[in-house]
Amino acid sequence: MESNKLIELLEKMLRIRHFEEKVGNLAARRMILGSVHLYIGEEAVAAGVCANLRQNDFITSTHRGHGHCIAKGGEFRFMMAELFGKSTGYCQGKGGSQHIANFDLGILGANGIVGGGMPIASGAGLSIKMRNTDQVAVCFFGDGCCNNGVFHESLNLAAVWNLPVVYVCENNQYAVSVSVKQASLIHDYYLRKDAYGIKGCQVDGNDVIAVYEASKEAVERARKGEGPSLIECKTYRWRGHYEGEFDRHYTYRTKKEIEEWIDKCPIAQFKAYLIENNIITAEKIDQLEEEIKRELLEAVAFAEDSPAPKPEDALVGLFENE
Amino acid sequence: MREISYADAVVEAIEEEMDKHEEVFVLGEDIGRYGGAYFANPKLWKKFGDERVRDTPISESAIVGFALGAAITGMRPVAEIMFSDIMTVAMDQIVNQVAKMRYMFGGNVKVPLVIRTPIGGFHNSAAQHSQSLESWFAHVPGLKVAMPSSPYAAKGLLKTAIQSNNPVIFFEHIQLYRLKGPVPEEEYYIPFGEANILREGTDLTVVASAVMVHRVMNVANKLEEQGIQIEVIDPQTLCPFDKETILSSIKKTGRLFVVHQACKTCGFGAEIAAIVAEEGFDYLIDPIQRLAAYDIPVPFASNMEDFAIPNEQRILSAITEFLGK
Ligand SMILES: Cc1ncc(C[n+]2csc(CCOP(=O)(O)OP(=O)(O)O)c2C)c(N)n1
Ligand SMILES: [Mg+2]
């Protein structure tokens, strides 16, 4: 891979990490309201996959969607304004953390309903095929989604219709408190590819290059009209299921387990790799992070200074005018 | 009397019924060691274990359908759907299967099944976590629908629901879970189909459920200072619905005002208004009024959310205007 492509991957991951840390901080101070589900620890998945996408490709996202949005080109300030419930946010304050979309960037929406995005991404794939373009639709979803009916309906029909969809399972091993081991006898969800007759693989979801390579293949296949794929990325969420879960996550997992995964930090690993291979210096990385932090401060200021929607704005936007 | 929270009242009701009947078991998402998404109370799991407190994957159709299959073959399941917006994911099982099972098969089977689910939202829960869809379920023949507004009602109604040989949709309001209220130590059941008159009055009858009961009560107490006497009625169950209590109240007050958190169009207030128009028209001095959420998905931002759903201020001014004061 070219150096600048590698540095781009790092930058994307850092953008996600710093954004999420800031959001966690603001949520703790009650400056961001509602449920907030952070993506910290899983950055390599969104960054690695989206590095293969063009602006006019589509993604669907989940309740844990900030990372997908950033990786697909979402801007800090409009995201932050949405989290603050301001009229300058991506959804004018109607959506909030779990419902960010930007159709110009191909972000077809984060989702409060587990599995909600699966058929939607598949339908975008159908549209691509019917409109005869070379776009691709990527569906991000968690391990928890794999045992919901929509998983089966979506993969099966996308396979039968040979749609350009890449299904990216973020297997962070828990759906709230329910572990993959409790939820299924098959713990490697990529194996289900065979049930649908499609291509698929499992990758270390904390290895951004592995994610990038696997999704590159799948995206290229989709662009060439060779059908859907299922990629399972094994990863881990560091934080509680949502900000506000606090220590309750110790009811279902141990501190030791969390620490083991923190040791496998996708960003620390990748930084070490890049430095070792003389692709970037530690100083340059620090500089990059400082810039990101500065941009974040500006985004927070933008959100704070933005006007709140008027209460009556609630009544606007249900239907397109006809 | 001791005071316990609405959430603890729910847990206590289930615990007592599980103690009494070994066919009672619970299933749902994150209800085991985690103790429920909203409760953080793993008491049932600690006491009864994995066999009778079953964590499920995110499989709502399966949760309801498994409960139904178990209910018609000798068990007495209490299923939990994590929040009522996702009842929609299990709608075939609820509407076409659970509700129809007994009648369609000639009345030859009992369906002792409870589906508990939180409604409500507030606090920036946004469009997919804030809905109040109770009227959907009241519309489907074959489902009983309960909607308690206090810890006392939650416990007594849930125990009745679990004892019932008919399917019950049991709506708990998220914003009430922490509310504390008197609940006797002694066992009790609250029958379905009996409205609760929370306060008597002569000027106006207000019907409200769940969280709206509390908002209306605050308003009624304020208006009392101005000499206005409001009767507040909580139906407690929408199916069966206690129309007699409401009709006899209107006979006294001559006025009906319905408040609910659900959207206005086809909300349960429409049904109450229709019943009173059909059967109590002669008692009415003024036209019936409804105050409900606007017909929009619930928006995220605080001020829009507060605008969308009737708050105390809006209830107060609507009632004041209605009474022409
Ligand atoms: C259909 C549905 N069921 C339940 C929920 C409640 N819920 C929200 S997130 C979640 C866990 C999701 O787990 P997973 O898909 O593995 O994603 P993760 O949170 O681990 O990223 C649950 C049960 C929901 N939002 N939608
Ligand atoms: Mg998960």
PDB file of C-alpha atoms in Angstrom, chain A residues 5-251:
ATOM      1  CA  LYS A   5      -3.070   5.721   1.810  1.00  0.00           C
ATOM      2  CA  LEU A   6      -1.722   4.224   5.031  1.00  0.00           C
ATOM      3  CA  ILE A   7      -1.511   7.615   6.675  1.00  0.00           C
ATOM      4  CA  GLU A   8      -5.060   8.315   5.588  1.00  0.00           C
ATOM      5  CA  LEU A   9      -6.174   5.142   7.344  1.00  0.00           C
ATOM      6  CA  LEU A  10      -4.445   6.259  10.515  1.00  0.00           C
ATOM      7  CA  GLU A  11      -5.958   9.699  10.273  1.00  0.00           C
ATOM      8  CA  LYS A  12      -9.454   8.289   9.878  1.00  0.00           C
ATOM      9  CA  MET A  13      -9.019   6.114  12.943  1.00  0.00           C
ATOM     10  CA  LEU A  14      -7.635   9.004  14.955  1.00  0.00           C
ATOM     11  CA  ARG A  15     -10.498  11.216  13.889  1.00  0.00           C
ATOM     12  CA  ILE A  16     -12.955   8.631  15.145  1.00  0.00           C
ATOM     13  CA  ARG A  17     -11.092   8.033  18.407  1.00  0.00           C
ATOM     14  CA  HIS A  18     -10.768  11.692  19.303  1.00  0.00           C
ATOM     15  CA  PHE A  19     -14.350  12.432  18.325  1.00  0.00           C
ATOM     16  CA  GLU A  20     -15.643   9.609  20.483  1.00  0.00           C
ATOM     17  CA  GLU A  21     -13.489  10.593  23.448  1.00  0.00           C
ATOM     18  CA  LYS A  22     -14.777  14.123  23.211  1.00  0.00           C
ATOM     19  CA  VAL A  23     -18.359  12.925  22.931  1.00  0.00           C
ATOM     20  CA  GLY A  24     -17.929  10.638  25.950  1.00  0.00           C
ATOM     21  CA  ASN A  25     -16.628  13.592  27.885  1.00  0.00           C
ATOM     22  CA  LEU A  26     -19.480  15.871  26.808  1.00  0.00           C
ATOM     23  CA  ALA A  27     -22.068  13.201  27.567  1.00  0.00           C
ATOM     24  CA  ALA A  28     -20.657  12.774  31.074  1.00  0.00           C
ATOM     25  CA  ARG A  29     -21.063  16.513  31.550  1.00  0.00           C
ATOM     26  CA  ARG A  30     -24.647  16.260  30.252  1.00  0.00           C
ATOM     27  CA  MET A  31     -23.837  18.608  27.403  1.00  0.00           C
ATOM     28  CA  ILE A  32     -24.878  15.887  24.984  1.00  0.00           C
ATOM     29  CA  LEU A  33     -28.195  14.302  25.815  1.00  0.00           C
ATOM     30  CA  GLY A  34     -29.855  11.027  24.941  1.00  0.00           C
ATOM     31  CA  SER A  35     -28.183   7.629  24.643  1.00  0.00           C
ATOM     32  CA  VAL A  36     -24.692   7.710  23.228  1.00  0.00           C
ATOM     33  CA  HIS A  37     -23.003   4.495  22.068  1.00  0.00           C
ATOM     34  CA  LEU A  38     -19.284   4.925  21.511  1.00  0.00           C
ATOM     35  CA  TYR A  39     -17.176   3.150  18.902  1.00  0.00           C
ATOM     36  CA  ILE A  40     -13.863   3.330  20.769  1.00  0.00           C
ATOM     37  CA  GLY A  41     -11.791   0.210  20.104  1.00  0.00           C
ATOM     38  CA  GLU A  42     -13.541  -0.588  16.819  1.00  0.00           C
ATOM     39  CA  GLU A  43     -12.155   2.221  14.672  1.00  0.00           C
ATOM     40  CA  ALA A  44     -10.254  -0.051  12.285  1.00  0.00           C
ATOM     41  CA  VAL A  45     -13.483  -1.504  10.935  1.00  0.00           C
ATOM     42  CA  ALA A  46     -15.142   1.690   9.745  1.00  0.00           C
ATOM     43  CA  ALA A  47     -11.838   3.210   8.620  1.00  0.00           C
ATOM     44  CA  GLY A  48     -10.643   0.093   6.779  1.00  0.00           C
ATOM     45  CA  VAL A  49     -13.922  -0.536   4.996  1.00  0.00           C
ATOM     46  CA  CYS A  50     -14.752   3.044   4.043  1.00  0.00           C
ATOM     47  CA  ALA A  51     -11.270   3.624   2.622  1.00  0.00           C
ATOM     48  CA  ASN A  52     -12.532   1.541  -0.307  1.00  0.00           C
ATOM     49  CA  LEU A  53     -15.621   3.623  -0.899  1.00  0.00           C
ATOM     50  CA  ARG A  54     -16.361   6.604  -3.091  1.00  0.00           C
ATOM     51  CA  GLN A  55     -18.560   9.474  -2.046  1.00  0.00           C
ATOM     52  CA  ASN A  56     -21.490   8.129  -4.065  1.00  0.00           C
ATOM     53  CA  ASP A  57     -21.292   4.668  -2.524  1.00  0.00           C
ATOM     54  CA  PHE A  58     -23.789   3.963   0.209  1.00  0.00           C
ATOM     55  CA  ILE A  59     -23.560   2.826   3.795  1.00  0.00           C
ATOM     56  CA  THR A  60     -26.114   1.999   6.434  1.00  0.00           C
ATOM     57  CA  SER A  61     -25.092   2.319  10.022  1.00  0.00           C
ATOM     58  CA  THR A  62     -26.194   1.369  13.506  1.00  0.00           C
ATOM     59  CA  HIS A  63     -26.877   2.816  16.951  1.00  0.00           C
ATOM     60  CA  ARG A  64     -23.064   2.845  17.315  1.00  0.00           C
ATOM     61  CA  GLY A  65     -22.689   4.919  14.205  1.00  0.00           C
ATOM     62  CA  HIS A  66     -20.378   7.896  14.739  1.00  0.00           C
ATOM     63  CA  GLY A  67     -17.374   5.981  13.391  1.00  0.00           C
ATOM     64  CA  HIS A  68     -19.129   4.961  10.193  1.00  0.00           C
ATOM     65  CA  CYS A  69     -20.256   8.508   9.615  1.00  0.00           C
ATOM     66  CA  ILE A  70     -16.774   9.970  10.103  1.00  0.00           C
ATOM     67  CA  ALA A  71     -15.171   7.295   7.940  1.00  0.00           C
ATOM     68  CA  LYS A  72     -17.625   8.009   5.130  1.00  0.00           C
ATOM     69  CA  GLY A  73     -16.764  11.701   5.204  1.00  0.00           C
ATOM     70  CA  GLY A  74     -19.066  13.139   7.861  1.00  0.00           C
ATOM     71  CA  GLU A  75     -17.852  16.455   9.224  1.00  0.00           C
ATOM     72  CA  PHE A  76     -17.218  16.926  12.929  1.00  0.00           C
ATOM     73  CA  ARG A  77     -19.118  20.146  13.283  1.00  0.00           C
ATOM     74  CA  PHE A  78     -22.356  19.003  11.683  1.00  0.00           C
ATOM     75  CA  MET A  79     -22.210  15.758  13.629  1.00  0.00           C
ATOM     76  CA  MET A  80     -21.467  17.574  16.863  1.00  0.00           C
ATOM     77  CA  ALA A  81     -24.281  20.031  16.232  1.00  0.00           C
ATOM     78  CA  GLU A  82     -26.651  17.103  15.732  1.00  0.00           C
ATOM     79  CA  LEU A  83     -25.536  15.542  19.012  1.00  0.00           C
ATOM     80  CA  PHE A  84     -26.201  18.891  20.684  1.00  0.00           C
ATOM     81  CA  GLY A  85     -29.677  18.950  19.131  1.00  0.00           C
ATOM     82  CA  LYS A  86     -28.971  22.103  17.155  1.00  0.00           C
ATOM     83  CA  SER A  87     -30.590  23.260  13.934  1.00  0.00           C
ATOM     84  CA  THR A  88     -27.201  23.217  12.172  1.00  0.00           C
ATOM     85  CA  GLY A  89     -26.807  19.485  12.764  1.00  0.00           C
ATOM     86  CA  TYR A  90     -26.957  16.954   9.955  1.00  0.00           C
ATOM     87  CA  CYS A  91     -30.616  16.294  10.769  1.00  0.00           C
ATOM     88  CA  GLN A  92     -31.557  19.722  12.160  1.00  0.00           C
ATOM     89  CA  GLY A  93     -31.683  18.290  15.672  1.00  0.00           C
ATOM     90  CA  LYS A  94     -34.448  15.846  14.833  1.00  0.00           C
ATOM     91  CA  GLY A  95     -32.213  12.785  14.924  1.00  0.00           C
ATOM     92  CA  GLY A  96     -29.493  12.908  17.576  1.00  0.00           C
ATOM     93  CA  SER A  97     -26.713  10.419  18.120  1.00  0.00           C
ATOM     94  CA  GLN A  98     -28.568   7.334  16.948  1.00  0.00           C
ATOM     95  CA  HIS A  99     -30.002   8.941  13.833  1.00  0.00           C
ATOM     96  CA  ILE A 100     -27.401  10.733  11.786  1.00  0.00           C
ATOM     97  CA  ALA A 101     -27.743  10.607   8.038  1.00  0.00           C
ATOM     98  CA  ASN A 102     -26.349  12.539   5.139  1.00  0.00           C
ATOM     99  CA  PHE A 103     -27.647  11.472   1.789  1.00  0.00           C
ATOM    100  CA  ASP A 104     -25.113  13.553  -0.172  1.00  0.00           C
ATOM    101  CA  LEU A 105     -22.338  11.528   1.434  1.00  0.00           C
ATOM    102  CA  GLY A 106     -24.164   8.240   0.853  1.00  0.00           C
ATOM    103  CA  ILE A 107     -24.824   7.849   4.579  1.00  0.00           C
ATOM    104  CA  LEU A 108     -28.291   6.350   4.513  1.00  0.00           C
ATOM    105  CA  GLY A 109     -28.703   6.606   8.233  1.00  0.00           C
ATOM    106  CA  ALA A 110     -27.704   5.355  11.615  1.00  0.00           C
ATOM    107  CA  ASN A 111     -30.449   3.318  13.201  1.00  0.00           C
ATOM    108  CA  GLY A 112     -32.035   2.888  16.600  1.00  0.00           C
ATOM    109  CA  ILE A 113     -33.463  -0.458  15.609  1.00  0.00           C
ATOM    110  CA  VAL A 114     -31.029  -3.357  15.502  1.00  0.00           C
ATOM    111  CA  GLY A 115     -31.177  -4.766  11.988  1.00  0.00           C
ATOM    112  CA  GLY A 116     -33.087  -1.797  10.635  1.00  0.00           C
ATOM    113  CA  GLY A 117     -30.339  -1.026   8.151  1.00  0.00           C
ATOM    114  CA  MET A 118     -29.899  -4.503   6.718  1.00  0.00           C
ATOM    115  CA  PRO A 119     -32.720  -4.538   4.213  1.00  0.00           C
ATOM    116  CA  ILE A 120     -32.192  -0.827   3.512  1.00  0.00           C
ATOM    117  CA  ALA A 121     -28.577  -1.347   2.423  1.00  0.00           C
ATOM    118  CA  SER A 122     -29.758  -4.320   0.410  1.00  0.00           C
ATOM    119  CA  GLY A 123     -32.404  -2.180  -1.251  1.00  0.00           C
ATOM    120  CA  ALA A 124     -29.761   0.407  -2.101  1.00  0.00           C
ATOM    121  CA  GLY A 125     -27.888  -2.489  -3.698  1.00  0.00           C
ATOM    122  CA  LEU A 126     -30.974  -3.379  -5.689  1.00  0.00           C
ATOM    123  CA  SER A 127     -31.284   0.210  -6.864  1.00  0.00           C
ATOM    124  CA  ILE A 128     -27.629   0.256  -7.931  1.00  0.00           C
ATOM    125  CA  LYS A 129     -28.206  -2.841  -9.967  1.00  0.00           C
ATOM    126  CA  MET A 130     -31.424  -1.574 -11.535  1.00  0.00           C
ATOM    127  CA  ARG A 131     -29.907   1.837 -12.299  1.00  0.00           C
ATOM    128  CA  ASN A 132     -26.908   0.057 -13.694  1.00  0.00           C
ATOM    129  CA  THR A 133     -24.191   2.076 -11.930  1.00  0.00           C
ATOM    130  CA  ASP A 134     -20.974   0.766 -10.396  1.00  0.00           C
ATOM    131  CA  GLN A 135     -21.776   1.970  -6.900  1.00  0.00           C
ATOM    132  CA  VAL A 136     -21.618  -0.286  -3.874  1.00  0.00           C
ATOM    133  CA  ALA A 137     -23.696  -0.462  -0.712  1.00  0.00           C
ATOM    134  CA  VAL A 138     -22.082  -1.381   2.587  1.00  0.00           C
ATOM    135  CA  CYS A 139     -24.131  -2.528   5.525  1.00  0.00           C
ATOM    136  CA  PHE A 140     -22.554  -2.203   8.968  1.00  0.00           C
ATOM    137  CA  PHE A 141     -24.167  -4.246  11.713  1.00  0.00           C
ATOM    138  CA  GLY A 142     -23.266  -5.829  15.046  1.00  0.00           C
ATOM    139  CA  ASP A 143     -23.057  -9.433  16.153  1.00  0.00           C
ATOM    140  CA  GLY A 144     -26.366  -8.854  17.902  1.00  0.00           C
ATOM    141  CA  CYS A 145     -28.055  -8.295  14.588  1.00  0.00           C
ATOM    142  CA  CYS A 146     -27.030 -11.706  13.233  1.00  0.00           C
ATOM    143  CA  ASN A 147     -29.793 -13.469  15.115  1.00  0.00           C
ATOM    144  CA  ASN A 148     -32.582 -11.231  14.024  1.00  0.00           C
ATOM    145  CA  GLY A 149     -34.825 -12.262  11.150  1.00  0.00           C
ATOM    146  CA  VAL A 150     -33.790  -9.396   8.900  1.00  0.00           C
ATOM    147  CA  PHE A 151     -30.253 -10.781   8.717  1.00  0.00           C
ATOM    148  CA  HIS A 152     -31.496 -13.903   6.994  1.00  0.00           C
ATOM    149  CA  GLU A 153     -33.997 -12.175   4.760  1.00  0.00           C
ATOM    150  CA  SER A 154     -31.438  -9.602   3.621  1.00  0.00           C
ATOM    151  CA  LEU A 155     -28.505 -11.883   2.898  1.00  0.00           C
ATOM    152  CA  ASN A 156     -30.594 -14.473   1.187  1.00  0.00           C
ATOM    153  CA  LEU A 157     -32.352 -12.125  -1.188  1.00  0.00           C
ATOM    154  CA  ALA A 158     -29.219 -10.116  -1.925  1.00  0.00           C
ATOM    155  CA  ALA A 159     -27.534 -13.388  -2.819  1.00  0.00           C
ATOM    156  CA  VAL A 160     -30.379 -14.563  -5.045  1.00  0.00           C
ATOM    157  CA  TRP A 161     -30.521 -11.207  -6.815  1.00  0.00           C
ATOM    158  CA  ASN A 162     -26.741 -10.926  -6.954  1.00  0.00           C
ATOM    159  CA  LEU A 163     -26.667  -7.442  -5.450  1.00  0.00           C
ATOM    160  CA  PRO A 164     -23.602  -5.230  -4.944  1.00  0.00           C
ATOM    161  CA  VAL A 165     -23.752  -5.224  -1.154  1.00  0.00           C
ATOM    162  CA  VAL A 166     -20.985  -5.785   1.375  1.00  0.00           C
ATOM    163  CA  TYR A 167     -22.258  -6.932   4.752  1.00  0.00           C
ATOM    164  CA  VAL A 168     -19.797  -5.948   7.453  1.00  0.00           C
ATOM    165  CA  CYS A 169     -20.412  -7.665  10.760  1.00  0.00           C
ATOM    166  CA  GLU A 170     -18.765  -5.862  13.659  1.00  0.00           C
ATOM    167  CA  ASN A 171     -18.430  -8.764  16.003  1.00  0.00           C
ATOM    168  CA  ASN A 172     -17.485  -7.057  19.249  1.00  0.00           C
ATOM    169  CA  GLN A 173     -18.695 -10.188  20.992  1.00  0.00           C
ATOM    170  CA  TYR A 174     -21.529  -8.670  22.957  1.00  0.00           C
ATOM    171  CA  ALA A 175     -24.975  -7.350  22.287  1.00  0.00           C
ATOM    172  CA  VAL A 176     -25.439  -5.244  25.391  1.00  0.00           C
ATOM    173  CA  SER A 177     -24.876  -7.994  27.993  1.00  0.00           C
ATOM    174  CA  VAL A 178     -25.549 -11.050  25.849  1.00  0.00           C
ATOM    175  CA  SER A 179     -22.356 -12.615  24.558  1.00  0.00           C
ATOM    176  CA  VAL A 180     -22.029 -14.266  21.181  1.00  0.00           C
ATOM    177  CA  LYS A 181     -21.595 -17.555  23.021  1.00  0.00           C
ATOM    178  CA  GLN A 182     -25.010 -17.191  24.611  1.00  0.00           C
ATOM    179  CA  ALA A 183     -26.626 -16.016  21.407  1.00  0.00           C
ATOM    180  CA  SER A 184     -25.500 -18.658  18.931  1.00  0.00           C
ATOM    181  CA  LEU A 185     -23.723 -22.005  18.702  1.00  0.00           C
ATOM    182  CA  ILE A 186     -21.806 -20.637  15.725  1.00  0.00           C
ATOM    183  CA  HIS A 187     -19.497 -17.953  17.068  1.00  0.00           C
ATOM    184  CA  ASP A 188     -17.876 -17.148  13.742  1.00  0.00           C
ATOM    185  CA  TYR A 189     -20.688 -15.507  11.907  1.00  0.00           C
ATOM    186  CA  TYR A 190     -18.845 -15.322   8.584  1.00  0.00           C
ATOM    187  CA  LEU A 191     -19.453 -19.077   8.296  1.00  0.00           C
ATOM    188  CA  ARG A 192     -23.033 -18.256   7.456  1.00  0.00           C
ATOM    189  CA  LYS A 193     -21.861 -17.165   4.010  1.00  0.00           C
ATOM    190  CA  ASP A 194     -22.219 -20.787   2.975  1.00  0.00           C
ATOM    191  CA  ALA A 195     -25.860 -20.809   3.972  1.00  0.00           C
ATOM    192  CA  TYR A 196     -26.473 -18.139   1.350  1.00  0.00           C
ATOM    193  CA  GLY A 197     -23.956 -19.260  -1.257  1.00  0.00           C
ATOM    194  CA  ILE A 198     -21.961 -16.035  -1.104  1.00  0.00           C
ATOM    195  CA  LYS A 199     -18.322 -15.100  -0.555  1.00  0.00           C
ATOM    196  CA  GLY A 200     -17.116 -14.113   2.875  1.00  0.00           C
ATOM    197  CA  CYS A 201     -14.289 -14.144   5.357  1.00  0.00           C
ATOM    198  CA  GLN A 202     -13.257 -13.326   8.871  1.00  0.00           C
ATOM    199  CA  VAL A 203     -10.641 -10.739   9.710  1.00  0.00           C
ATOM    200  CA  ASP A 204      -8.986  -9.317  12.769  1.00  0.00           C
ATOM    201  CA  GLY A 205     -11.136  -6.248  13.158  1.00  0.00           C
ATOM    202  CA  ASN A 206      -8.371  -4.490  15.063  1.00  0.00           C
ATOM    203  CA  ASP A 207      -5.999  -4.793  12.110  1.00  0.00           C
ATOM    204  CA  VAL A 208      -6.901  -1.957   9.812  1.00  0.00           C
ATOM    205  CA  ILE A 209      -4.878  -3.280   6.888  1.00  0.00           C
ATOM    206  CA  ALA A 210      -6.553  -6.673   7.131  1.00  0.00           C
ATOM    207  CA  VAL A 211      -9.961  -5.004   7.182  1.00  0.00           C
ATOM    208  CA  TYR A 212      -8.969  -2.791   4.266  1.00  0.00           C
ATOM    209  CA  GLU A 213      -7.725  -5.709   2.154  1.00  0.00           C
ATOM    210  CA  ALA A 214     -10.700  -7.941   2.821  1.00  0.00           C
ATOM    211  CA  SER A 215     -13.222  -5.243   2.107  1.00  0.00           C
ATOM    212  CA  LYS A 216     -11.290  -4.119  -0.969  1.00  0.00           C
ATOM    213  CA  GLU A 217     -11.822  -7.531  -2.472  1.00  0.00           C
ATOM    214  CA  ALA A 218     -15.479  -7.563  -1.531  1.00  0.00           C
ATOM    215  CA  VAL A 219     -16.094  -4.035  -2.827  1.00  0.00           C
ATOM    216  CA  GLU A 220     -14.351  -4.812  -6.109  1.00  0.00           C
ATOM    217  CA  ARG A 221     -16.410  -7.948  -6.504  1.00  0.00           C
ATOM    218  CA  ALA A 222     -19.560  -5.977  -5.896  1.00  0.00           C
ATOM    219  CA  ARG A 223     -18.558  -3.281  -8.393  1.00  0.00           C
ATOM    220  CA  LYS A 224     -17.958  -5.906 -11.032  1.00  0.00           C
ATOM    221  CA  GLY A 225     -21.427  -7.322 -10.508  1.00  0.00           C
ATOM    222  CA  GLU A 226     -20.199 -10.446  -8.750  1.00  0.00           C
ATOM    223  CA  GLY A 227     -22.593 -10.232  -5.850  1.00  0.00           C
ATOM    224  CA  PRO A 228     -22.660  -9.702  -2.114  1.00  0.00           C
ATOM    225  CA  SER A 229     -20.119 -10.686   0.542  1.00  0.00           C
ATOM    226  CA  LEU A 230     -20.136 -11.162   4.275  1.00  0.00           C
ATOM    227  CA  ILE A 231     -17.116  -9.914   6.192  1.00  0.00           C
ATOM    228  CA  GLU A 232     -16.862 -10.579   9.878  1.00  0.00           C
ATOM    229  CA  CYS A 233     -14.544  -8.275  11.810  1.00  0.00           C
ATOM    230  CA  LYS A 234     -13.637  -9.549  15.269  1.00  0.00           C
ATOM    231  CA  THR A 235     -13.244  -6.609  17.562  1.00  0.00           C
ATOM    232  CA  TYR A 236     -14.204  -5.276  20.957  1.00  0.00           C
ATOM    233  CA  ARG A 237     -15.970  -2.324  22.482  1.00  0.00           C
ATOM    234  CA  TRP A 238     -14.005  -0.711  25.257  1.00  0.00           C
ATOM    235  CA  ARG A 239     -16.759   1.363  26.765  1.00  0.00           C
ATOM    236  CA  GLY A 240     -20.053   0.295  28.247  1.00  0.00           C
ATOM    237  CA  HIS A 241     -22.858  -0.460  25.829  1.00  0.00           C
ATOM    238  CA  TYR A 242     -23.830   3.185  26.140  1.00  0.00           C
ATOM    239  CA  GLU A 243     -22.426   6.112  28.093  1.00  0.00           C
ATOM    240  CA  GLY A 244     -24.248   5.868  31.366  1.00  0.00           C
ATOM    241  CA  GLU A 245     -23.850   2.117  31.704  1.00  0.00           C
ATOM    242  CA  PHE A 246     -20.882   2.873  33.955  1.00  0.00           C
ATOM    243  CA  ASP A 247     -19.710  -0.167  35.895  1.00  0.00           C
ATOM    244  CA  ARG A 248     -22.706  -2.240  34.953  1.00  0.00           C
ATOM    245  CA  HIS A 249     -20.696  -3.858  32.170  1.00  0.00           C
ATOM    246  CA  TYR A 250     -18.830  -5.825  34.808  1.00  0.00           C
ATOM    247  CA  THR A 251     -21.994  -7.873  35.257  1.00  0.00           C
TER     248      THR A 251
END
